[in-house]
Coordinates of C-alpha atoms in Angstrom, one line a residue:
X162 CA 64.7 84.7 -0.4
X163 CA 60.9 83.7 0.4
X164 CA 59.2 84.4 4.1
X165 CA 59.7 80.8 5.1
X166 CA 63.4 81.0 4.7
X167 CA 64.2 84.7 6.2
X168 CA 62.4 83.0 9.3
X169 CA 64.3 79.2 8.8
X170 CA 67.6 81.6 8.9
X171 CA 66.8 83.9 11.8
X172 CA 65.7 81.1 14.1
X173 CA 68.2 78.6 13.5
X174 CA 66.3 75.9 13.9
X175 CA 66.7 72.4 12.1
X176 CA 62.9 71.2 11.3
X177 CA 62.1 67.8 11.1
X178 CA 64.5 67.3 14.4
X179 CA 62.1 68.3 16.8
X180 CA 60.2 65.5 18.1
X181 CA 63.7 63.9 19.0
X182 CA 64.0 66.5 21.5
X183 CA 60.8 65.8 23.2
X184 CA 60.6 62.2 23.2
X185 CA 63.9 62.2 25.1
X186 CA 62.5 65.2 27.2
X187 CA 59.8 63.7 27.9
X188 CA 61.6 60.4 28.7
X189 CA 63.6 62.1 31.1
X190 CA 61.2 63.6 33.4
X191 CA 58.8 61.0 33.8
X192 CA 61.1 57.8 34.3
X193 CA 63.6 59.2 36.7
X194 CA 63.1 57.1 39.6
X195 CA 65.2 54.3 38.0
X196 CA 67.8 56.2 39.1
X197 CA 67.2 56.3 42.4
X198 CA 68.8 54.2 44.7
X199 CA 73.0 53.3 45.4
X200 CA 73.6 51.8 42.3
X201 CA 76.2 53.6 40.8
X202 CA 75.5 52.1 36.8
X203 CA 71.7 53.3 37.4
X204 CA 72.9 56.8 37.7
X205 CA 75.4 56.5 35.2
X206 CA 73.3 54.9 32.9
X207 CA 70.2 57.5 33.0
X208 CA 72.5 60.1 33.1
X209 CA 73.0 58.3 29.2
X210 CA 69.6 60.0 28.5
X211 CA 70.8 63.2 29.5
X212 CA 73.7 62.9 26.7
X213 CA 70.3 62.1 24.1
X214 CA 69.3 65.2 25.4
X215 CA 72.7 67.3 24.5
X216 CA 72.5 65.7 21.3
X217 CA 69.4 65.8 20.5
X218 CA 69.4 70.0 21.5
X219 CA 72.7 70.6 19.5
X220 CA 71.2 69.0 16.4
X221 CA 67.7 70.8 16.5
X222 CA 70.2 74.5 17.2
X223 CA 72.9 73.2 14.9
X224 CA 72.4 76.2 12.6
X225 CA 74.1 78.8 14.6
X226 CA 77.8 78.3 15.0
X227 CA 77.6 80.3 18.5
X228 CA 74.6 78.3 19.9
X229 CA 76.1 74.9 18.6
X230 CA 79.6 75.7 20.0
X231 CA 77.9 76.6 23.4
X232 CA 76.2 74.1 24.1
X233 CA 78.7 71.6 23.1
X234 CA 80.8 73.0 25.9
X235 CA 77.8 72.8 28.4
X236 CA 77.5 69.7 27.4
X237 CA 81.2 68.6 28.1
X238 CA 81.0 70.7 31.3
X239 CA 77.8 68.7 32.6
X240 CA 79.2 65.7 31.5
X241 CA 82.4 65.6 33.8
X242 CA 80.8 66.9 36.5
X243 CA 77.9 64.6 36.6
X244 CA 80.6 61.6 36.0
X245 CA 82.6 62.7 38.7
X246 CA 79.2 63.3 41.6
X247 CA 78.4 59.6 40.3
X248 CA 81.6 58.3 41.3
X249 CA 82.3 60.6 44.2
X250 CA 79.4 62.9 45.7
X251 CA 80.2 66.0 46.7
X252 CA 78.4 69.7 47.0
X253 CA 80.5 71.5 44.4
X254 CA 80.3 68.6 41.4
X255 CA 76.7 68.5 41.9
X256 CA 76.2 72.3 41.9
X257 CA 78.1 72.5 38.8
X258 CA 76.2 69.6 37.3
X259 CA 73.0 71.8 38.0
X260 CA 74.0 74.6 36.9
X261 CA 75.5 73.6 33.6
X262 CA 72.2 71.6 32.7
X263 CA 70.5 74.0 33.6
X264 CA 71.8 76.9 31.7
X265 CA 72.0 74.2 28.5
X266 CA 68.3 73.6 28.9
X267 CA 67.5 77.5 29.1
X268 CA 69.4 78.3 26.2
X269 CA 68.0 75.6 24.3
X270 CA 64.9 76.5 25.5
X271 CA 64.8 80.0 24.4
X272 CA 65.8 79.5 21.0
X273 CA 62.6 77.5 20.9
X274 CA 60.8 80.0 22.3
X275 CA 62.1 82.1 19.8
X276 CA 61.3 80.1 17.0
X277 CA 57.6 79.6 17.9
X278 CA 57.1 83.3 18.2
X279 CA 58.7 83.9 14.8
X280 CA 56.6 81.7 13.0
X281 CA 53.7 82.9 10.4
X282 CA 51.9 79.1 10.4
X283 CA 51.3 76.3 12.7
X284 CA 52.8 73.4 11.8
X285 CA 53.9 69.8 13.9
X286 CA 57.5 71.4 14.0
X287 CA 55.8 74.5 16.5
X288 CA 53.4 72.5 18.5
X289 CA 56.7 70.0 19.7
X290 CA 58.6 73.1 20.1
X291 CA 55.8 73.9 22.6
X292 CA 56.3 71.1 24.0
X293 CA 59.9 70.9 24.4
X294 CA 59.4 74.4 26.1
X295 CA 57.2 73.4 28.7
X296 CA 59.2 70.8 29.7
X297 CA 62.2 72.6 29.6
X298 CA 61.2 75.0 31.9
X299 CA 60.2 72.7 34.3
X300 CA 64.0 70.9 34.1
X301 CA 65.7 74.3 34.5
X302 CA 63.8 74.8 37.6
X303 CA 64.6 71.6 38.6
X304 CA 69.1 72.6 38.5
X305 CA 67.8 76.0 40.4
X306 CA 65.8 74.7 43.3
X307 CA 68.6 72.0 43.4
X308 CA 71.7 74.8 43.0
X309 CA 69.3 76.6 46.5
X310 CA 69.3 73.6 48.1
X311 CA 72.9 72.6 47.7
X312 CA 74.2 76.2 48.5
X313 CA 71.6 76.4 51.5
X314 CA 72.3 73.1 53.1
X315 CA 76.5 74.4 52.4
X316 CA 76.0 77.9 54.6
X317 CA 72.9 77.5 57.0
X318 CA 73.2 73.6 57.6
X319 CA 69.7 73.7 57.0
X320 CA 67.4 72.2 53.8
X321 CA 65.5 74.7 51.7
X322 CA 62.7 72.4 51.0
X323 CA 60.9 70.6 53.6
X324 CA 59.9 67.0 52.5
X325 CA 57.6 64.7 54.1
X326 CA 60.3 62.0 53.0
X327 CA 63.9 63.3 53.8
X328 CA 65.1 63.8 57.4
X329 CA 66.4 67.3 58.6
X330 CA 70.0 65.7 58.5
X331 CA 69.0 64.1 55.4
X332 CA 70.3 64.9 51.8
X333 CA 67.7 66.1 49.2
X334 CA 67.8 63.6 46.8
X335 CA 67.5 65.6 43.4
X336 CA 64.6 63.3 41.9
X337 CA 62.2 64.6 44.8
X338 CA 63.4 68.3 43.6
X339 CA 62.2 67.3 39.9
X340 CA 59.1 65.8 41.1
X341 CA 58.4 69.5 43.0
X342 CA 59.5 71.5 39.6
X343 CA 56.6 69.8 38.0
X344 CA 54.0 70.0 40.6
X345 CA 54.8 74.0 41.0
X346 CA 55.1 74.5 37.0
X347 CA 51.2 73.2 36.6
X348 CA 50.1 74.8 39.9
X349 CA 49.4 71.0 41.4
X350 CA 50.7 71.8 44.7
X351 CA 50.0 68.8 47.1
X352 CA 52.1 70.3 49.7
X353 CA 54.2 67.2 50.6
X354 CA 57.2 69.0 49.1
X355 CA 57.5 72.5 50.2
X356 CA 60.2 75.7 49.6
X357 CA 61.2 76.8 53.3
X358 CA 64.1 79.3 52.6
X359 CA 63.2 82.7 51.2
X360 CA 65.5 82.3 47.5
X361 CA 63.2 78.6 47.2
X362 CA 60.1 80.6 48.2
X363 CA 61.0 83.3 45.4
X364 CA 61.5 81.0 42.3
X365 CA 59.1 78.6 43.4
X366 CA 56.8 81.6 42.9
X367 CA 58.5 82.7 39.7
X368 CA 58.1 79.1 38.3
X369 CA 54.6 79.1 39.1
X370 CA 54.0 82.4 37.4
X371 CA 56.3 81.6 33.9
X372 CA 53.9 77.9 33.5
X373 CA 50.8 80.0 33.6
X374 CA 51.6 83.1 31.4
X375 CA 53.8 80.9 29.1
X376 CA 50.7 78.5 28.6
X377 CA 48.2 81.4 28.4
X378 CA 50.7 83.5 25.7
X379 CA 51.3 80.4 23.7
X380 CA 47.8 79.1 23.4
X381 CA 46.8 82.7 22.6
X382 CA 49.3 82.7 19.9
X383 CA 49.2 79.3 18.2
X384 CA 45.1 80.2 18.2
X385 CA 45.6 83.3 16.5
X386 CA 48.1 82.2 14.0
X387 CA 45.4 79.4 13.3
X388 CA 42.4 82.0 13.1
X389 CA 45.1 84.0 10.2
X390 CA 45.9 80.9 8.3
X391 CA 42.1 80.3 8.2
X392 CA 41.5 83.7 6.8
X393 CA 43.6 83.6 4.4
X394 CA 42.2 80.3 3.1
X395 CA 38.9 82.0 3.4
X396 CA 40.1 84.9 1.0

């Protein structure tokens, strides 16, 4: 068995599948808005991306029977309970819908992570896989800050974020809490969204923190895998 497929069997990963992943990622985060509003076939229907998503992550991990069985059942778990908030909104649906999105995206996210730190050359597979991550860990912020809001709003009465556009006795509307995951995961901060509770204050921080050391580990790794390749051309 050569290099290359000691590290295709440790990591998992399908190749050739990842640019599905980001596309749909990237899809995601940047045209939510659409979703906004009181129609219930909106949400429904971007919540169809979020299924893209699913699949698109089970085919890219489909490799190992524990990760593909595990996230099927996220999957199935996300998709009732987002089904049933759509239809009939209520604390407990949503909090499960963030928190089994949000542990999908982790995982899916880690094997990733995995695989780019396993890897001996740079190739387009690893720079999407970069990708994927970074917006990954922005989403998985997004189901945390929502799961403190939700459980925050449920035992205090009060938000966990202060926004310059929601009322006190206002719901959080969870596309303002994806909009903040981003801002704190590049260190934008414009302050018009900010984390008022002690738990938001904390991963806010932590968020902050993972966006700049995973940029600064991964660039330093991609550029010295790059530098070795070159080397070895050299030779």
């Amino acid at each position: 068995m050569t290099d290359n497929m000691r590290t295709k069997s440790k990591t998992n990963i399908m190749e050739g599948r990842m640019i599905y992943l980001v596309v749909i990622v990237f899809i995601i985060q940047t045209t939510y808005p659409i979703s906004f509003g009181e129609s219930l076939w909106r949400l429904i229907g971007f919540q169809t991306l979020y299924l893209l998503m699913i699949i698109a992550g089970i085919a890219v991990v489909q490799r190992s029977p524990r990760n593909f069985i595990i996230l099927i059942v996220l999957g199935i778990v996300w998709m009732i309970s987002g089904i049933a908030f759509a239809i009939a909104p209520s604390t407990p649906t949503l909090v499960m819908a963030y928190v089994s999105i949000g542990v999908y995206q982790a995982m899916v996210a880690w094997v990733l992570a995995m695989y780019i730190f396993s890897r001996r050359i740079v190739n387009r597979d690893v720079i999407y896989a970069v990708i994927a991550v970074y917006l990954l860990i922005g989403a998985v912020f997004v189901g945390i800050f929502g799961v403190i809001e939700e459980l925050t709003v449920f035992y205090t009465g009060q938000h966990a974020f202060a926004d310059n556009l929601v009322g006190a006795d206002e719901t959080l509307p969870w596309q303002h809490l994806v909009y903040y995951s981003y801002a704190t995961l590049t260190t934008l901060g414009y302050g018009d969204i900010t984390p008022v509770s002690l738990w938001a204050r904390s991963f806010a921080a932590l968020e902050a923190i993972t966006g700049v050391l995973f940029t600064t580990v991964v660039i330093a790794r991609l550029v010295g895998l790059y530098a070795a390749g070159a080397d070895d051309t050299t030779d």
